[in-house]
Amino acid sequence: MNIKKAQQGFTLIELMIVIAIVGILAAIALPAYQDYTVRAKMSEVIATVAEAKTTIAEFAANKGSMPENASEAGINTASNGNFVTSADFTGAAGVGTYTVTASDATELQDAGGMTIELIGTINSTTRVVTWVCGPSTGSTDQSKYLPSSCRGA
């Protein structure tokens, strides 16, 4: 009589291979997830930039020129969030620069203290503002924490 023996489980080598694969996947996924969480927190800084972009564009469309400072443009430069330290606007001769600095919060890791510049140039004929957003000089190594639309152009 031929009796078949049922398989009783995984061998030690099979279990070691599975553990090694899980370890490799965790080693790859953890840094990517950390960058993702920092980018999500930087969205507060980007929202501050976008708010100013709209306000400045409306001013330029109505007046035909760039505002000279934040108060003329009607921009709130007070820090209104957890991750924005400062914001300021300067404008002259059809070009305006809005600068926002991220806080040094530990949640922002390498992006802490990063300065983002939004530079707008007005077309005097059409009153349309063309924008370039990106990290200021010295912050370019941190641009991976910004959306692709704000990495300079």
PDB file of C-alpha atoms in Angstrom:
ATOM      1  CA  MET A   1       0.000   0.000   0.000  1.00  0.00           C
ATOM      2  CA  ASN A   2       1.300   3.370  -1.046  1.00  0.00           C
ATOM      3  CA  ILE A   3       0.447   6.094   1.498  1.00  0.00           C
ATOM      4  CA  LYS A   4       1.002   9.716   0.506  1.00  0.00           C
ATOM      5  CA  LYS A   5       2.345  12.061   3.132  1.00  0.00           C
ATOM      6  CA  ALA A   6       0.740  15.547   3.198  1.00  0.00           C
ATOM      7  CA  GLN A   7       2.993  18.613   3.050  1.00  0.00           C
ATOM      8  CA  GLN A   8       3.416  20.054   6.519  1.00  0.00           C
ATOM      9  CA  GLY A   9       4.426  23.677   5.830  1.00  0.00           C
ATOM     10  CA  PHE A  10       7.188  25.872   4.506  1.00  0.00           C
ATOM     11  CA  THR A  11      10.834  25.025   4.723  1.00  0.00           C
ATOM     12  CA  LEU A  12      13.273  27.262   6.530  1.00  0.00           C
ATOM     13  CA  ILE A  13      14.810  28.459   3.256  1.00  0.00           C
ATOM     14  CA  GLU A  14      11.417  29.472   1.865  1.00  0.00           C
ATOM     15  CA  LEU A  15      10.667  31.487   4.999  1.00  0.00           C
ATOM     16  CA  MET A  16      14.084  33.186   4.863  1.00  0.00           C
ATOM     17  CA  ILE A  17      13.490  34.178   1.225  1.00  0.00           C
ATOM     18  CA  VAL A  18      10.104  35.712   2.079  1.00  0.00           C
ATOM     19  CA  ILE A  19      11.616  37.665   4.995  1.00  0.00           C
ATOM     20  CA  ALA A  20      14.425  38.940   2.749  1.00  0.00           C
ATOM     21  CA  ILE A  21      11.944  40.118   0.109  1.00  0.00           C
ATOM     22  CA  VAL A  22       9.814  41.919   2.720  1.00  0.00           C
ATOM     23  CA  GLY A  23      12.962  43.576   4.111  1.00  0.00           C
ATOM     24  CA  ILE A  24      14.028  44.817   0.682  1.00  0.00           C
ATOM     25  CA  LEU A  25      10.558  46.214  -0.046  1.00  0.00           C
ATOM     26  CA  ALA A  26      10.487  47.981   3.338  1.00  0.00           C
ATOM     27  CA  ALA A  27      13.932  49.489   2.716  1.00  0.00           C
ATOM     28  CA  ILE A  28      12.701  50.963  -0.565  1.00  0.00           C
ATOM     29  CA  ALA A  29       9.239  52.050   0.582  1.00  0.00           C
ATOM     30  CA  LEU A  30      10.158  53.816   3.843  1.00  0.00           C
ATOM     31  CA  PRO A  31      12.254  56.669   2.338  1.00  0.00           C
ATOM     32  CA  ALA A  32       9.691  57.164  -0.440  1.00  0.00           C
ATOM     33  CA  TYR A  33       6.901  57.427   2.133  1.00  0.00           C
ATOM     34  CA  GLN A  34       8.886  59.941   4.207  1.00  0.00           C
ATOM     35  CA  ASP A  35       9.384  62.159   1.136  1.00  0.00           C
ATOM     36  CA  TYR A  36       5.678  61.858   0.393  1.00  0.00           C
ATOM     37  CA  THR A  37       4.677  63.034   3.877  1.00  0.00           C
ATOM     38  CA  VAL A  38       7.019  66.037   3.664  1.00  0.00           C
ATOM     39  CA  ARG A  39       5.571  66.959   0.251  1.00  0.00           C
ATOM     40  CA  ALA A  40       2.071  66.758   1.723  1.00  0.00           C
ATOM     41  CA  LYS A  41       3.050  69.154   4.514  1.00  0.00           C
ATOM     42  CA  MET A  42       4.710  71.502   2.015  1.00  0.00           C
ATOM     43  CA  SER A  43       1.310  71.839   0.347  1.00  0.00           C
ATOM     44  CA  GLU A  44       0.491  74.449   3.029  1.00  0.00           C
ATOM     45  CA  VAL A  45       3.417  76.553   1.819  1.00  0.00           C
ATOM     46  CA  ILE A  46       2.352  76.076  -1.804  1.00  0.00           C
ATOM     47  CA  ALA A  47      -1.223  77.084  -0.923  1.00  0.00           C
ATOM     48  CA  THR A  48       0.137  80.349   0.483  1.00  0.00           C
ATOM     49  CA  VAL A  49       1.972  80.931  -2.801  1.00  0.00           C
ATOM     50  CA  ALA A  50      -1.160  80.148  -4.842  1.00  0.00           C
ATOM     51  CA  GLU A  51      -3.278  82.549  -2.798  1.00  0.00           C
ATOM     52  CA  ALA A  52      -0.852  85.394  -3.501  1.00  0.00           C
ATOM     53  CA  LYS A  53      -0.674  84.438  -7.169  1.00  0.00           C
ATOM     54  CA  THR A  54      -4.423  84.968  -7.566  1.00  0.00           C
ATOM     55  CA  THR A  55      -4.430  88.250  -5.663  1.00  0.00           C
ATOM     56  CA  ILE A  56      -1.512  89.699  -7.631  1.00  0.00           C
ATOM     57  CA  ALA A  57      -3.017  88.595 -10.970  1.00  0.00           C
ATOM     58  CA  GLU A  58      -6.306  90.329 -10.113  1.00  0.00           C
ATOM     59  CA  PHE A  59      -4.472  93.525  -9.162  1.00  0.00           C
ATOM     60  CA  ALA A  60      -2.478  93.451 -12.408  1.00  0.00           C
ATOM     61  CA  ALA A  61      -5.595  92.829 -14.508  1.00  0.00           C
ATOM     62  CA  ASN A  62      -7.403  95.767 -12.910  1.00  0.00           C
ATOM     63  CA  LYS A  63      -4.552  98.285 -12.688  1.00  0.00           C
ATOM     64  CA  GLY A  64      -2.327  97.249 -15.587  1.00  0.00           C
ATOM     65  CA  SER A  65       0.797  97.164 -13.402  1.00  0.00           C
ATOM     66  CA  MET A  66       2.374  95.173 -10.601  1.00  0.00           C
ATOM     67  CA  PRO A  67       1.764  96.279  -7.031  1.00  0.00           C
ATOM     68  CA  GLU A  68       4.802  97.713  -5.258  1.00  0.00           C
ATOM     69  CA  ASN A  69       4.355  95.852  -1.992  1.00  0.00           C
ATOM     70  CA  ALA A  70       2.189  93.320  -0.191  1.00  0.00           C
ATOM     71  CA  SER A  71      -0.190  95.833   1.359  1.00  0.00           C
ATOM     72  CA  GLU A  72      -0.939  97.476  -2.005  1.00  0.00           C
ATOM     73  CA  ALA A  73      -1.646  94.053  -3.493  1.00  0.00           C
ATOM     74  CA  GLY A  74      -3.834  93.089  -0.546  1.00  0.00           C
ATOM     75  CA  ILE A  75      -1.731  90.056   0.368  1.00  0.00           C
ATOM     76  CA  ASN A  76      -1.779  88.746   3.909  1.00  0.00           C
ATOM     77  CA  THR A  77       1.888  88.281   4.849  1.00  0.00           C
ATOM     78  CA  ALA A  78       1.149  87.073   8.373  1.00  0.00           C
ATOM     79  CA  SER A  79       2.124  83.498   9.074  1.00  0.00           C
ATOM     80  CA  ASN A  80      -1.192  81.670   9.084  1.00  0.00           C
ATOM     81  CA  GLY A  81      -0.293  78.029   9.434  1.00  0.00           C
ATOM     82  CA  ASN A  82       2.070  75.534  10.968  1.00  0.00           C
ATOM     83  CA  PHE A  83       4.664  75.459   8.211  1.00  0.00           C
ATOM     84  CA  VAL A  84       4.966  79.069   6.942  1.00  0.00           C
ATOM     85  CA  THR A  85       7.430  81.343   8.741  1.00  0.00           C
ATOM     86  CA  SER A  86       7.302  84.442   6.558  1.00  0.00           C
ATOM     87  CA  ALA A  87       5.941  85.836   3.325  1.00  0.00           C
ATOM     88  CA  ASP A  88       6.770  89.053   1.499  1.00  0.00           C
ATOM     89  CA  PHE A  89       6.129  90.702  -1.862  1.00  0.00           C
ATOM     90  CA  THR A  90       8.119  93.306  -3.767  1.00  0.00           C
ATOM     91  CA  GLY A  91       7.239  94.654  -7.183  1.00  0.00           C
ATOM     92  CA  ALA A  92       8.700  97.138  -9.638  1.00  0.00           C
ATOM     93  CA  ALA A  93       8.752  97.786 -13.398  1.00  0.00           C
ATOM     94  CA  GLY A  94       6.261  95.064 -14.304  1.00  0.00           C
ATOM     95  CA  VAL A  95       7.951  92.305 -12.294  1.00  0.00           C
ATOM     96  CA  GLY A  96       6.900  91.118  -8.865  1.00  0.00           C
ATOM     97  CA  THR A  97       8.512  88.619  -6.527  1.00  0.00           C
ATOM     98  CA  TYR A  98       6.583  86.876  -3.780  1.00  0.00           C
ATOM     99  CA  THR A  99       8.832  85.049  -1.315  1.00  0.00           C
ATOM    100  CA  VAL A 100       7.600  82.450   1.188  1.00  0.00           C
ATOM    101  CA  THR A 101       9.817  80.727   3.755  1.00  0.00           C
ATOM    102  CA  ALA A 102       8.878  77.361   5.232  1.00  0.00           C
ATOM    103  CA  SER A 103       9.308  76.894   8.956  1.00  0.00           C
ATOM    104  CA  ASP A 104      12.096  74.835  10.491  1.00  0.00           C
ATOM    105  CA  ALA A 105       9.551  72.335  11.828  1.00  0.00           C
ATOM    106  CA  THR A 106      10.968  68.871  12.353  1.00  0.00           C
ATOM    107  CA  GLU A 107       8.067  67.443  10.330  1.00  0.00           C
ATOM    108  CA  LEU A 108       9.487  69.123   7.224  1.00  0.00           C
ATOM    109  CA  GLN A 109      12.865  67.360   7.583  1.00  0.00           C
ATOM    110  CA  ASP A 110      15.217  68.652   4.838  1.00  0.00           C
ATOM    111  CA  ALA A 111      12.618  71.102   3.501  1.00  0.00           C
ATOM    112  CA  GLY A 112      12.624  73.084   6.761  1.00  0.00           C
ATOM    113  CA  GLY A 113      13.674  76.680   6.179  1.00  0.00           C
ATOM    114  CA  MET A 114      13.241  76.366   2.412  1.00  0.00           C
ATOM    115  CA  THR A 115      12.455  79.604   0.568  1.00  0.00           C
ATOM    116  CA  ILE A 116      10.141  79.566  -2.441  1.00  0.00           C
ATOM    117  CA  GLU A 117       9.955  82.419  -4.934  1.00  0.00           C
ATOM    118  CA  LEU A 118       7.021  83.183  -7.191  1.00  0.00           C
ATOM    119  CA  ILE A 119       8.108  85.630  -9.885  1.00  0.00           C
ATOM    120  CA  GLY A 120       5.453  87.264 -12.010  1.00  0.00           C
ATOM    121  CA  THR A 121       5.941  89.361 -15.139  1.00  0.00           C
ATOM    122  CA  ILE A 122       3.041  91.392 -16.504  1.00  0.00           C
ATOM    123  CA  ASN A 123       2.372  91.898 -20.186  1.00  0.00           C
ATOM    124  CA  SER A 124       1.449  95.596 -20.341  1.00  0.00           C
ATOM    125  CA  THR A 125      -0.743  95.096 -23.416  1.00  0.00           C
ATOM    126  CA  THR A 126      -2.859  92.140 -22.318  1.00  0.00           C
ATOM    127  CA  ARG A 127      -2.458  92.661 -18.534  1.00  0.00           C
ATOM    128  CA  VAL A 128      -1.745  88.951 -18.170  1.00  0.00           C
ATOM    129  CA  VAL A 129       0.836  87.852 -15.624  1.00  0.00           C
ATOM    130  CA  THR A 130       3.280  85.073 -16.507  1.00  0.00           C
ATOM    131  CA  TRP A 131       4.520  83.119 -13.490  1.00  0.00           C
ATOM    132  CA  VAL A 132       7.659  81.181 -12.625  1.00  0.00           C
ATOM    133  CA  CYS A 133       7.680  79.350  -9.305  1.00  0.00           C
ATOM    134  CA  GLY A 134      10.681  77.655  -7.768  1.00  0.00           C
ATOM    135  CA  PRO A 135      13.057  77.396  -4.874  1.00  0.00           C
ATOM    136  CA  SER A 136      15.262  80.401  -4.246  1.00  0.00           C
ATOM    137  CA  THR A 137      18.994  80.206  -4.846  1.00  0.00           C
ATOM    138  CA  GLY A 138      20.548  77.801  -2.374  1.00  0.00           C
ATOM    139  CA  SER A 139      17.360  75.772  -1.949  1.00  0.00           C
ATOM    140  CA  THR A 140      17.498  73.915  -5.262  1.00  0.00           C
ATOM    141  CA  ASP A 141      18.548  70.623  -3.650  1.00  0.00           C
ATOM    142  CA  GLN A 142      15.231  70.683  -1.771  1.00  0.00           C
ATOM    143  CA  SER A 143      13.085  71.026  -4.903  1.00  0.00           C
ATOM    144  CA  LYS A 144      12.047  67.369  -4.700  1.00  0.00           C
ATOM    145  CA  TYR A 145       9.630  68.443  -1.984  1.00  0.00           C
ATOM    146  CA  LEU A 146       7.818  70.838  -4.332  1.00  0.00           C
ATOM    147  CA  PRO A 147       5.181  69.994  -6.944  1.00  0.00           C
ATOM    148  CA  SER A 148       6.523  69.782 -10.488  1.00  0.00           C
ATOM    149  CA  SER A 149       4.804  73.072 -11.366  1.00  0.00           C
ATOM    150  CA  CYS A 150       6.947  74.872  -8.784  1.00  0.00           C
ATOM    151  CA  ARG A 151      10.437  73.617  -9.550  1.00  0.00           C
ATOM    152  CA  GLY A 152      11.462  76.540 -11.743  1.00  0.00           C
ATOM    153  CA  ALA A 153      11.367  76.823 -15.489  1.00  0.00           C
TER     154      ALA A 153
END
